[in-house]
Structures are given as C-alpha cells and as structure tokens.
Amino acid sequence: MAQDRPTASELLNAIADFLREEATPALDRSDPRLGFQMRVAVNSLAILEREWRLAPGADAREYARLAKLLGRNGTLAELTRELARQLRAGERDERDAELMAHLEATTADKIAIANPKWR
Amino acid sequence: MSVHGGTEGKTVAAGLASAASRHFGGPATIERLRRESGGASRQTWSFDAIVAGRRHELILRRDPPTAGGREKASATSLDRPTEFAVLRAAFDGGVRAPEVLFQLGPQDGLGEAFVMRRVGGIAIARKLLRDPPYADARKKIARQLGVIAARIHAVDTANLPPLPHREAADQVTALRAALDSLDQPQPVFELALSWLDRRRPAPTGRPLLVHGDFRTGNYLADESGVTAILDWEGAHLGDPVEDLGWLCVKSWRFGSVDKPAGGFGSREDLWTAYRRAGGSEVDPARAHWWEMFGTVRWGVICLTQAWRHLSGSVKSMELASIGRRAVETEVDLLQLLREAR
C-alpha cells in the first residue's frame, strides 16, 4: 500500500530539521548534556534517511557480487557469514582482486549511508 | 558546602570529606564538587578540599558500588586500585601524569575510588586541533607525545602492580573472540585480522609498560602543550610500539587526516622525539602493524559499545549509534591494505 506523502525520507528530514533548529538550541540553554545527546539523535536520523534512500540498491548490488564471488545462493546474511569464515580460515586473502573489489564496493555503499563525509 | 549532582553529589561529598580529612590529617571541607564525565560506572568528579585554610584542587576517579544486575566492567580494563598503583609508578617515573594522592576505603561508601591532583588543560580534540589559543601547542604536541611515550615505556616494571601481559598474538585472538561474541559477520575485519595474524611481530624480549589507550582525547593539553596523560585503565605489559601505533590510528586524528601522530604531526616527528627521549629505534613495519591492528581494534570497540545497548545491559542511544561508526574503520583498513601492497 502506497503511503501518502511525505515519503519516509521527507518525514525524517522534517523531524531532523525541527530537532536541529528548534529543539537543540533550547536544550543547549537548559541542559547541555541533553543538547549533546540530541545532536547524536539528529545525526542518527540523517543516517536513517540515507539508509531509506540508498540501502535497497546497495543490498541488491552486494548480494549479486557475493553470489558471484562465492558461486552459491543463500540469504545475504548466509553469504556474508560464509565470506567471513573463508577470510578467517585464510581461504581467500587480499591478493584476490574480485574479493577486494567486492569489499571496496560494499564499504563504499556503507559509508555513503553511515558517514558520507568520512575520508 | 556547594554541591552539584543531586543526592549522589551529597553522598560523594560526604565520602570525600571523611577520606580527605584522614589523608590531610585535619577536617576537610569539600567545595565546587562537579561531575565531569562518565556513565553509571567509572565516574570522574572534580572538587576542592579545604584543609586548615589551604585549598587543594583534586579529581575523584570512582566505580560506584555495584548493585545486582549492573554491567560488569570490561575484562581488559584495570580495577581502580591497580590503576592507582600504575599511575603512582608512572608519576614517580617522571611521566607527565596526574599525581595520585590517596584511595578511598569501604567506610567512605563510594565504591572503588581514588583521588589525584587536578591538572590544567582540556582533552577535547576538536578544540585542541582547531581553536586559536592552541596554535602554538599544535606545533609541539606530536613531539611531546613521543617524549612522554618514551618515559612511559621506561617505567621500571619492578615498581608496577601485577598487570596483564598482552602481546600481538594475544590481541589478535582477543579481537576474533570479541567478533565471535557479536555474532555479526564482519568480512573486512576478518580480512585485516588474517593479514595481521600472518605478519604479527615477534614477542618483545622484555615486555614494557604499555599505556594501552594512548591517543588524542585521552590527554590534557593547554596553550603550552600536553599537561597530563589520562585514562590508564588499559595499561598492561607488552610491546611499546603498540602505544605509538594506536596514537596514529586515523580515528584519533579527528579530521586532521594528513597528520598521523594524533592529528598534530608526522609519524617521523613522533618516532624521532621518542628515540631522542630514550625510546628504542622504531621499526616502521612494526609501527604499521600496530596502527592497522589499532584500526581493527577501534572498529570492534564501536560494535562492542553498540552491543552493550543491544544486549540490554545498558540503555543508551549514544552507545547504539556508535555501532554505525565501525564502517569508518573498514574504509581506513581497506586503505591501509592498499598502501601495504
């Protein structure tokens, strides 16, 4: 069922803007510790907004790469677990170009959601 | 008596008054008591003790008495009495660290706790790295940290309390165990740990005092530079290069990414000052190993902090949100692996 607008992204942005511009300054005046906590909350809302927009595409790309890399099917969680097992066992390492391309792409998609300014 | 911090503040003030009176040998009045930081466990309070007209500016480090169901302290962090003894040995050995004065007893009712002299300066990385008053200090801090690290590693281990001995191999094992306990597969961390495991440095012939959390954010500095090294609860015996590598982990540059030594200078600045102050010649490969290890370590700590919330042992939005910082270290690890090829 399609929801009416605002979309999840629009609503999250509206909440984050309100908390940042109106609630945070008031908290900073009354209780700086709560003001700090509110900044953490606003930052987390921004992560959720990016996740809502970007995660479906990122998850699909990650799954396609993993299934090809490992040559098998399963859920994304199962395939990731198998990759982690192979890496701990030393069955694959950093000399594997396809592995490294997968990890680079997956990490790039994750940081684009969690903290796009990280460098 | 001026007290901030509600009923807990009143309890702390009363316990401090009796303990300070015993230590200074006269009735002590507690003033300007203020909670500095910390969660439910491991608190820091700032206060003044007035004894015979003289004002002593002091800090209380405290683990409140544990009630049933409260979270256990981390397995790798020291208890307060051991931290007290390490700080005393470090201070006596000429390390720029706070001077510890006395421990509190059960009769004071504040849990495991000790008191040390207050040292000037701030620990807030963002301010030290950007604010105008610290412009001169910024030019000195990397070298000062090299000198201080050399002093820490020169502390006579005969003067230390029994400390855990952790070499490179033990630490790789510990991080794998931590990942297993989270039950969330982490391919980048596994790749980095296997890389580290294959190249781990030989154990130190003679294990030295390692601070264990030697980084920007864990020392005080003022306009003249570093005034005191704090947060000794990760102290252990091991490879001294661990401290130098951890300081250079990118997360501790707080945005000043082109200055690896804590955001203030080059690795070479740090190593040169370290050697001139009596430290050993730093093997770049060994330092790189510990920097890469430290990057995984911080990533795993981010997840572990989030899991404290997720497991229900503490309810904290702030801890939960730290879990999403782990990926920052994955970005950095892939970069370190590219550079190492």
CSV table of C-alpha atoms in Angstrom, one decimal:
chain,number,residue,atom,x,y,z
A,1,MET,CA,0.0,0.0,0.0
A,2,ALA,CA,1.5,3.3,-1.1
A,3,GLN,CA,1.5,5.8,1.7
A,4,ASP,CA,0.6,9.4,1.2
A,5,ARG,CA,3.3,12.0,1.1
A,6,PRO,CA,5.5,12.9,3.0
A,7,THR,CA,7.7,10.0,2.0
A,8,ALA,CA,9.8,8.4,4.8
A,9,SER,CA,12.7,10.4,3.6
A,10,GLU,CA,10.7,13.7,3.6
A,11,LEU,CA,9.3,12.9,7.1
A,12,LEU,CA,12.7,12.0,8.5
A,13,ASN,CA,14.2,15.2,7.1
A,14,ALA,CA,11.3,17.3,8.6
A,15,ILE,CA,11.8,15.7,12.0
A,16,ALA,CA,15.6,16.2,11.9
A,17,ASP,CA,15.3,19.8,10.8
A,18,PHE,CA,12.8,20.6,13.6
A,19,LEU,CA,15.1,18.9,16.3
A,20,ARG,CA,18.2,20.5,15.0
A,21,GLU,CA,16.9,24.1,14.5
A,22,GLU,CA,14.3,24.4,17.3
A,23,ALA,CA,14.7,21.7,20.0
A,24,THR,CA,18.6,21.6,20.2
A,25,PRO,CA,19.2,25.3,20.9
A,26,ALA,CA,16.5,25.2,23.7
A,27,LEU,CA,18.2,22.1,25.2
A,28,ASP,CA,21.6,23.7,24.9
A,29,ARG,CA,20.3,26.5,27.1
A,30,SER,CA,18.6,24.3,29.7
A,31,ASP,CA,20.8,21.1,29.8
A,32,PRO,CA,24.0,21.0,27.6
A,33,ARG,CA,24.3,17.2,28.2
A,34,LEU,CA,20.9,16.7,26.6
A,35,GLY,CA,21.8,19.1,23.8
A,36,PHE,CA,24.8,16.8,23.0
A,37,GLN,CA,22.5,13.7,23.1
A,38,MET,CA,20.1,15.5,20.8
A,39,ARG,CA,22.9,16.1,18.2
A,40,VAL,CA,23.6,12.4,18.3
A,41,ALA,CA,19.9,11.7,17.7
A,42,VAL,CA,19.7,14.1,14.8
A,43,ASN,CA,22.8,12.5,13.3
A,44,SER,CA,21.2,9.1,13.6
A,45,LEU,CA,18.1,10.4,11.9
A,46,ALA,CA,20.2,11.6,9.0
A,47,ILE,CA,21.7,8.1,8.7
A,48,LEU,CA,18.2,6.6,8.6
A,49,GLU,CA,17.2,9.0,5.9
A,50,ARG,CA,20.2,8.0,3.7
A,51,GLU,CA,19.6,4.3,4.5
A,52,TRP,CA,16.0,4.5,3.4
A,53,ARG,CA,17.1,6.0,0.1
A,54,LEU,CA,20.2,4.1,-0.6
A,55,ALA,CA,20.1,0.7,1.1
A,56,PRO,CA,17.7,-1.2,-1.3
A,57,GLY,CA,20.1,-0.6,-4.2
A,58,ALA,CA,23.2,-1.2,-2.1
A,59,ASP,CA,21.8,-4.5,-0.7
A,60,ALA,CA,20.9,-5.8,-4.2
A,61,ARG,CA,24.3,-5.0,-5.6
A,62,GLU,CA,26.1,-6.5,-2.6
A,63,TYR,CA,24.0,-9.7,-2.9
A,64,ALA,CA,24.8,-10.0,-6.7
A,65,ARG,CA,28.5,-9.6,-6.1
A,66,LEU,CA,28.6,-12.0,-3.2
A,67,ALA,CA,26.7,-14.8,-5.0
A,68,LYS,CA,29.0,-14.5,-8.0
A,69,LEU,CA,32.2,-14.3,-5.8
A,70,LEU,CA,31.2,-17.4,-3.7
A,71,GLY,CA,29.5,-19.2,-6.6
A,72,ARG,CA,26.4,-20.1,-4.5
A,73,ASN,CA,23.0,-18.8,-3.4
A,74,GLY,CA,21.6,-18.1,0.0
A,75,THR,CA,20.4,-15.1,2.0
A,76,LEU,CA,22.6,-12.1,2.2
A,77,ALA,CA,23.4,-12.9,5.9
A,78,GLU,CA,24.3,-16.5,5.0
A,79,LEU,CA,26.7,-15.4,2.2
A,80,THR,CA,28.3,-12.8,4.4
A,81,ARG,CA,28.9,-15.3,7.1
A,82,GLU,CA,30.5,-17.7,4.6
A,83,LEU,CA,32.7,-15.0,3.3
A,84,ALA,CA,33.8,-14.1,6.8
A,85,ARG,CA,34.6,-17.7,7.5
A,86,GLN,CA,36.7,-18.1,4.4
A,87,LEU,CA,38.6,-14.9,5.3
A,88,ARG,CA,39.4,-16.1,8.9
A,89,ALA,CA,40.4,-19.5,7.6
A,90,GLY,CA,42.8,-17.9,5.1
A,91,GLU,CA,41.0,-19.5,2.1
A,92,ARG,CA,40.9,-16.0,0.5
A,93,ASP,CA,43.1,-13.0,1.1
A,94,GLU,CA,43.9,-9.5,-0.2
A,95,ARG,CA,45.6,-10.9,-3.4
A,96,ASP,CA,42.1,-11.9,-4.7
A,97,ALA,CA,41.1,-8.9,-6.9
A,98,GLU,CA,37.4,-9.9,-7.1
A,99,LEU,CA,37.2,-10.2,-3.3
A,100,MET,CA,38.9,-6.7,-2.9
A,101,ALA,CA,36.5,-5.1,-5.4
A,102,HIS,CA,33.6,-6.6,-3.5
A,103,LEU,CA,34.8,-5.3,-0.1
A,104,GLU,CA,35.6,-1.9,-1.6
A,105,ALA,CA,32.2,-1.5,-3.2
A,106,THR,CA,30.3,-2.8,-0.1
A,107,THR,CA,32.3,-0.5,2.2
A,108,ALA,CA,31.8,2.5,-0.1
A,109,ASP,CA,28.0,1.9,0.0
A,110,LYS,CA,28.0,1.5,3.8
A,111,ILE,CA,30.0,4.7,4.4
A,112,ALA,CA,27.7,6.6,2.0
A,113,ILE,CA,24.9,5.9,4.4
A,114,ALA,CA,26.7,6.0,7.8
A,115,ASN,CA,29.0,9.0,7.3
A,116,PRO,CA,29.5,10.3,3.7
A,117,LYS,CA,32.0,12.9,4.9
A,118,TRP,CA,34.4,10.3,6.2
A,119,ARG,CA,37.8,10.5,4.5
B,1,MET,CA,29.4,23.4,51.0
B,2,SER,CA,28.4,23.8,47.4
B,3,VAL,CA,27.3,20.6,45.7
B,4,HIS,CA,26.0,19.8,42.2
B,5,GLY,CA,24.8,16.4,41.2
B,6,GLY,CA,21.8,15.9,43.5
B,7,THR,CA,21.6,13.2,46.1
B,8,GLU,CA,24.5,11.3,44.5
B,9,GLY,CA,26.5,14.6,44.9
B,10,LYS,CA,25.7,14.7,48.6
B,11,THR,CA,26.9,11.1,49.1
B,12,VAL,CA,30.1,11.8,47.2
B,13,ALA,CA,30.8,15.0,49.1
B,14,ALA,CA,30.3,13.2,52.5
B,15,GLY,CA,32.6,10.3,51.5
B,16,LEU,CA,35.2,12.7,50.2
B,17,ALA,CA,35.1,14.9,53.3
B,18,SER,CA,35.9,11.9,55.6
B,19,ALA,CA,38.6,10.4,53.3
B,20,ALA,CA,40.3,13.8,52.7
B,21,SER,CA,40.2,14.5,56.4
B,22,ARG,CA,42.1,11.3,57.0
B,23,HIS,CA,44.6,11.9,54.2
B,24,PHE,CA,45.4,15.5,55.1
B,25,GLY,CA,45.3,15.0,58.9
B,26,GLY,CA,42.6,17.6,59.6
B,27,PRO,CA,39.0,18.4,59.0
B,28,ALA,CA,38.3,18.9,55.3
B,29,THR,CA,35.6,20.9,53.7
B,30,ILE,CA,34.5,19.9,50.1
B,31,GLU,CA,33.7,22.7,47.7
B,32,ARG,CA,33.0,23.0,44.0
B,33,LEU,CA,32.1,19.3,43.6
B,34,ARG,CA,31.1,18.7,40.0
B,35,ARG,CA,30.6,15.5,37.9
B,36,GLU,CA,33.0,15.7,35.0
B,37,SER,CA,32.1,12.7,32.8
B,38,GLY,CA,31.4,9.0,32.7
B,39,GLY,CA,28.4,6.8,32.7
B,40,ALA,CA,26.9,4.8,35.5
B,41,SER,CA,30.3,3.2,36.1
B,42,ARG,CA,33.7,4.8,36.1
B,43,GLN,CA,32.9,8.3,37.1
B,44,THR,CA,35.2,11.4,37.3
B,45,TRP,CA,34.4,14.2,39.7
B,46,SER,CA,36.2,17.5,40.2
B,47,PHE,CA,36.3,19.1,43.6
B,48,ASP,CA,38.3,21.3,46.0
B,49,ALA,CA,39.2,20.1,49.6
B,50,ILE,CA,39.8,23.0,52.0
B,51,VAL,CA,42.0,21.8,54.9
B,52,ALA,CA,43.4,24.3,57.5
B,53,GLY,CA,42.7,27.2,55.2
B,54,ARG,CA,44.5,25.6,52.3
B,55,ARG,CA,42.7,24.8,49.0
B,56,HIS,CA,43.6,21.5,47.3
B,57,GLU,CA,42.3,21.2,43.7
B,58,LEU,CA,41.5,17.5,43.2
B,59,ILE,CA,39.9,14.8,41.0
B,60,LEU,CA,38.0,11.7,42.2
B,61,ARG,CA,38.0,8.6,40.0
B,62,ARG,CA,35.3,6.2,41.1
B,63,ASP,CA,33.5,3.0,40.3
B,64,PRO,CA,30.2,3.2,42.3
B,65,PRO,CA,29.4,0.2,44.4
B,66,THR,CA,27.9,-2.4,42.1
B,67,ALA,CA,24.2,-3.2,42.5
B,68,GLY,CA,22.8,-6.5,41.3
B,69,GLY,CA,22.3,-6.7,37.5
B,70,ARG,CA,24.6,-3.8,36.8
B,71,GLU,CA,27.0,-4.2,33.9
B,72,LYS,CA,30.4,-5.8,34.5
B,73,ALA,CA,33.5,-3.8,33.8
B,74,SER,CA,35.3,-4.8,30.6
B,75,ALA,CA,37.6,-7.8,31.0
B,76,THR,CA,40.6,-5.8,29.7
B,77,SER,CA,40.3,-2.8,31.9
B,78,LEU,CA,42.1,-2.4,35.3
B,79,ASP,CA,40.2,-2.0,38.6
B,80,ARG,CA,40.7,1.3,40.4
B,81,PRO,CA,43.3,0.1,43.0
B,82,THR,CA,45.5,-1.2,40.2
B,83,GLU,CA,45.0,1.9,38.1
B,84,PHE,CA,46.1,3.9,41.2
B,85,ALA,CA,49.3,1.9,41.6
B,86,VAL,CA,50.1,2.2,37.9
B,87,LEU,CA,49.6,6.0,38.0
B,88,ARG,CA,51.8,6.3,41.1
B,89,ALA,CA,54.6,4.3,39.4
B,90,ALA,CA,54.3,6.4,36.2
B,91,PHE,CA,54.3,9.7,38.0
B,92,ASP,CA,57.3,8.6,40.1
B,93,GLY,CA,59.0,7.6,36.9
B,94,GLY,CA,58.7,11.1,35.5
B,95,VAL,CA,55.7,10.5,33.2
B,96,ARG,CA,53.5,13.6,32.7
B,97,ALA,CA,50.5,12.1,34.5
B,98,PRO,CA,48.3,13.2,37.4
B,99,GLU,CA,49.8,12.8,40.8
B,100,VAL,CA,47.6,10.3,42.8
B,101,LEU,CA,47.2,11.1,46.5
B,102,PHE,CA,45.0,8.5,48.3
B,103,GLN,CA,42.5,5.7,47.8
B,104,LEU,CA,39.1,5.7,49.4
B,105,GLY,CA,38.1,2.9,51.8
B,106,PRO,CA,34.9,0.8,52.3
B,107,GLN,CA,34.0,3.2,55.2
B,108,ASP,CA,33.7,6.1,52.7
B,109,GLY,CA,30.9,4.3,50.9
B,110,LEU,CA,31.8,5.4,47.4
B,111,GLY,CA,33.0,2.1,45.9
B,112,GLU,CA,36.4,1.6,44.5
B,113,ALA,CA,37.8,5.1,44.2
B,114,PHE,CA,40.9,7.3,44.4
B,115,VAL,CA,41.9,10.9,44.5
B,116,MET,CA,44.5,12.7,42.4
B,117,ARG,CA,45.7,16.3,41.9
B,118,ARG,CA,43.8,18.3,39.3
B,119,VAL,CA,45.9,19.2,36.2
B,120,GLY,CA,45.1,22.1,33.9
B,121,GLY,CA,44.2,21.8,30.3
B,122,ILE,CA,41.4,20.3,28.1
B,123,ALA,CA,41.1,16.9,26.5
B,124,ILE,CA,38.6,17.9,23.7
B,125,ALA,CA,40.3,17.0,20.4
B,126,ARG,CA,38.1,19.3,18.3
B,127,LYS,CA,39.2,22.4,20.3
B,128,LEU,CA,42.9,21.4,20.5
B,129,LEU,CA,43.0,20.8,16.8
B,130,ARG,CA,41.2,24.0,15.7
B,131,ASP,CA,40.9,26.7,18.3
B,132,PRO,CA,43.2,29.7,18.2
B,133,PRO,CA,44.6,29.5,21.8
B,134,TYR,CA,46.2,26.2,21.0
B,135,ALA,CA,48.0,27.3,17.8
B,136,ASP,CA,51.5,27.1,19.4
B,137,ALA,CA,50.7,23.9,21.3
B,138,ARG,CA,49.7,22.2,18.0
B,139,LYS,CA,53.2,22.5,16.7
B,140,LYS,CA,54.6,20.8,19.8
B,141,ILE,CA,52.1,18.0,20.7
B,142,ALA,CA,53.4,15.3,18.4
B,143,ARG,CA,56.9,15.6,19.7
B,144,GLN,CA,55.8,15.9,23.3
B,145,LEU,CA,53.8,12.7,23.0
B,146,GLY,CA,56.9,11.0,21.6
B,147,VAL,CA,58.9,12.1,24.7
B,148,ILE,CA,56.1,11.1,27.1
B,149,ALA,CA,55.7,7.7,25.4
B,150,ALA,CA,59.4,7.1,25.9
B,151,ARG,CA,59.0,7.9,29.6
B,152,ILE,CA,56.1,5.5,30.0
B,153,HIS,CA,58.0,2.7,28.4
B,154,ALA,CA,61.0,3.4,30.6
B,155,VAL,CA,59.0,3.0,33.9
B,156,ASP,CA,60.7,0.3,35.9
B,157,THR,CA,58.4,-2.7,35.7
B,158,ALA,CA,59.5,-3.8,39.2
B,159,ASN,CA,57.6,-0.8,40.6
B,160,LEU,CA,54.3,-1.8,38.9
B,161,PRO,CA,51.5,-3.9,40.4
B,162,PRO,CA,50.8,-7.2,38.7
B,163,LEU,CA,49.5,-6.4,35.2
B,164,PRO,CA,48.2,-8.5,32.3
B,165,HIS,CA,50.8,-9.3,29.7
B,166,ARG,CA,49.4,-8.9,26.2
B,167,GLU,CA,51.5,-9.4,23.1
B,168,ALA,CA,50.4,-9.0,19.4
B,169,ALA,CA,49.2,-12.7,19.1
B,170,ASP,CA,47.1,-12.5,22.2
B,171,GLN,CA,45.5,-9.3,21.0
B,172,VAL,CA,44.6,-10.8,17.6
B,173,THR,CA,43.0,-13.7,19.4
B,174,ALA,CA,41.1,-11.4,21.7
B,175,LEU,CA,39.6,-9.4,18.8
B,176,ARG,CA,38.5,-12.5,17.0
B,177,ALA,CA,36.8,-13.7,20.2
B,178,ALA,CA,35.1,-10.3,20.5
B,179,LEU,CA,33.8,-10.6,16.9
B,180,ASP,CA,32.5,-14.1,17.6
B,181,SER,CA,30.6,-12.9,20.6
B,182,LEU,CA,28.8,-10.3,18.5
B,183,ASP,CA,27.5,-12.9,16.0
B,184,GLN,CA,27.5,-10.5,13.1
B,185,PRO,CA,30.0,-11.5,10.4
B,186,GLN,CA,32.5,-8.7,9.5
B,187,PRO,CA,34.4,-9.7,6.4
B,188,VAL,CA,36.7,-6.6,6.3
B,189,PHE,CA,37.7,-7.1,10.0
B,190,GLU,CA,38.3,-10.8,9.3
B,191,LEU,CA,40.5,-10.0,6.3
B,192,ALA,CA,42.5,-7.4,8.3
B,193,LEU,CA,42.9,-9.8,11.3
B,194,SER,CA,44.2,-12.6,9.0
B,195,TRP,CA,46.6,-10.2,7.4
B,196,LEU,CA,47.8,-9.1,10.8
B,197,ASP,CA,48.0,-12.7,12.1
B,198,ARG,CA,50.3,-13.8,9.2
B,199,ARG,CA,52.6,-10.8,9.8
B,200,ARG,CA,52.5,-10.5,13.6
B,201,PRO,CA,55.7,-9.1,15.1
B,202,ALA,CA,57.8,-11.4,17.3
B,203,PRO,CA,57.0,-11.1,21.0
B,204,THR,CA,59.0,-8.5,22.9
B,205,GLY,CA,62.0,-9.9,24.7
B,206,ARG,CA,61.4,-7.8,27.7
B,207,PRO,CA,57.7,-6.6,28.0
B,208,LEU,CA,57.4,-3.0,29.0
B,209,LEU,CA,54.6,-0.8,30.5
B,210,VAL,CA,52.1,0.0,27.7
B,211,HIS,CA,49.6,2.7,28.4
B,212,GLY,CA,47.0,0.9,26.2
B,213,ASP,CA,44.9,3.9,25.2
B,214,PHE,CA,47.5,6.5,24.3
B,215,ARG,CA,45.6,8.8,21.9
B,216,THR,CA,44.2,12.3,21.4
B,217,GLY,CA,41.2,12.7,23.6
B,218,ASN,CA,43.0,10.9,26.5
B,219,TYR,CA,45.4,13.6,27.5
B,220,LEU,CA,45.1,17.1,28.8
B,221,ALA,CA,46.7,20.0,27.0
B,222,ASP,CA,46.9,23.7,27.4
B,223,GLU,CA,48.5,26.6,25.4
B,224,SER,CA,51.9,25.1,26.2
B,225,GLY,CA,51.0,21.6,25.0
B,226,VAL,CA,50.4,18.3,26.8
B,227,THR,CA,50.0,18.6,30.6
B,228,ALA,CA,48.9,15.1,31.6
B,229,ILE,CA,48.2,11.6,30.2
B,230,LEU,CA,44.9,10.3,31.4
B,231,ASP,CA,42.9,7.0,31.1
B,232,TRP,CA,45.3,4.4,32.3
B,233,GLU,CA,42.8,1.6,32.8
B,234,GLY,CA,44.0,-0.2,29.7
B,235,ALA,CA,47.6,-0.4,31.0
B,236,HIS,CA,49.4,-3.7,30.5
B,237,LEU,CA,52.8,-5.2,29.8
B,238,GLY,CA,53.7,-5.8,26.2
B,239,ASP,CA,55.1,-4.2,23.0
B,240,PRO,CA,55.7,-0.5,23.5
B,241,VAL,CA,55.2,0.2,19.8
B,242,GLU,CA,51.5,-0.6,20.4
B,243,ASP,CA,51.1,2.8,22.0
B,244,LEU,CA,52.8,4.6,19.0
B,245,GLY,CA,50.6,2.7,16.5
B,246,TRP,CA,47.4,3.3,18.4
B,247,LEU,CA,48.1,7.1,18.6
B,248,CYS,CA,48.3,7.2,14.7
B,249,VAL,CA,45.0,5.4,14.1
B,250,LYS,CA,43.1,7.7,11.7
B,251,SER,CA,40.1,7.9,14.1
B,252,TRP,CA,42.3,9.8,16.6
B,253,ARG,CA,43.2,12.5,14.1
B,254,PHE,CA,39.7,13.9,14.3
B,255,GLY,CA,39.7,15.2,10.8
B,256,SER,CA,43.3,16.3,10.6
B,257,VAL,CA,44.0,13.2,8.4
B,258,ASP,CA,47.3,14.3,7.0
B,259,LYS,CA,48.9,14.5,10.5
B,260,PRO,CA,49.0,10.8,11.6
B,261,ALA,CA,50.5,11.5,15.1
B,262,GLY,CA,47.2,12.2,16.8
B,263,GLY,CA,46.3,14.9,14.4
B,264,PHE,CA,49.4,17.0,15.2
B,265,GLY,CA,52.4,15.8,13.3
B,266,SER,CA,54.1,13.1,11.2
B,267,ARG,CA,54.9,9.6,12.3
B,268,GLU,CA,58.6,10.5,11.9
B,269,ASP,CA,58.2,13.6,14.2
B,270,LEU,CA,56.8,11.2,16.8
B,271,TRP,CA,59.4,8.5,16.4
B,272,THR,CA,62.3,10.9,16.4
B,273,ALA,CA,61.2,12.5,19.6
B,274,TYR,CA,60.6,9.1,21.1
B,275,ARG,CA,64.1,7.9,20.2
B,276,ARG,CA,65.8,11.1,21.4
B,277,ALA,CA,64.0,10.8,24.8
B,278,GLY,CA,65.5,7.3,25.3
B,279,GLY,CA,62.9,5.1,23.4
B,280,SER,CA,64.1,2.4,21.1
B,281,GLU,CA,64.5,2.9,17.4
B,282,VAL,CA,61.0,2.4,15.9
B,283,ASP,CA,60.7,-0.2,13.2
B,284,PRO,CA,58.3,1.3,10.7
B,285,ALA,CA,56.9,-2.2,9.8
B,286,ARG,CA,56.1,-2.9,13.4
B,287,ALA,CA,54.5,0.5,13.9
B,288,HIS,CA,52.4,0.0,10.7
B,289,TRP,CA,51.3,-3.4,12.1
B,290,TRP,CA,50.1,-1.8,15.4
B,291,GLU,CA,48.4,1.1,13.5
B,292,MET,CA,46.5,-1.4,11.4
B,293,PHE,CA,45.7,-3.5,14.5
B,294,GLY,CA,44.6,-0.4,16.3
B,295,THR,CA,42.2,0.4,13.4
B,296,VAL,CA,40.6,-3.0,13.7
B,297,ARG,CA,40.5,-2.7,17.5
B,298,TRP,CA,38.6,0.6,17.4
B,299,GLY,CA,36.2,-0.8,14.8
B,300,VAL,CA,35.5,-3.8,17.1
B,301,ILE,CA,35.1,-1.4,20.1
B,302,CYS,CA,32.5,0.5,18.2
B,303,LEU,CA,30.5,-2.7,17.7
B,304,THR,CA,31.1,-3.8,21.3
B,305,GLN,CA,29.8,-0.5,22.6
B,306,ALA,CA,26.6,-0.8,20.4
B,307,TRP,CA,26.2,-4.3,21.7
B,308,ARG,CA,26.2,-3.1,25.3
B,309,HIS,CA,22.9,-1.3,24.4
B,310,LEU,CA,21.6,-4.1,22.1
B,311,SER,CA,22.2,-6.8,24.7
B,312,GLY,CA,20.1,-4.8,27.2
B,313,SER,CA,22.9,-4.4,29.7
B,314,VAL,CA,22.7,-0.6,29.4
B,315,LYS,CA,20.1,1.5,27.6
B,316,SER,CA,21.9,4.2,25.6
B,317,MET,CA,21.1,5.8,22.3
B,318,GLU,CA,24.6,7.2,22.3
B,319,LEU,CA,26.2,3.7,22.6
B,320,ALA,CA,23.8,2.3,20.0
B,321,SER,CA,24.8,5.0,17.5
B,322,ILE,CA,28.5,4.2,17.9
B,323,GLY,CA,27.8,0.9,16.1
B,324,ARG,CA,27.4,2.8,12.9
B,325,ARG,CA,30.9,4.2,13.2
B,326,ALA,CA,32.6,0.8,12.8
B,327,VAL,CA,32.4,1.2,9.0
B,328,GLU,CA,34.7,4.3,9.2
B,329,THR,CA,37.5,1.8,10.3
B,330,GLU,CA,36.6,-0.5,7.4
B,331,VAL,CA,37.2,2.3,5.0
B,332,ASP,CA,40.6,3.0,6.7
B,333,LEU,CA,41.6,-0.7,6.8
B,334,LEU,CA,41.0,-1.1,3.1
B,335,GLN,CA,43.1,2.0,2.5
B,336,LEU,CA,45.9,0.6,4.8
B,337,LEU,CA,45.8,-2.7,2.9
B,338,ARG,CA,46.0,-0.9,-0.5
B,339,GLU,CA,49.1,1.0,0.8
B,340,ALA,CA,50.7,-2.2,2.1
B,341,ARG,CA,50.6,-3.9,-1.3
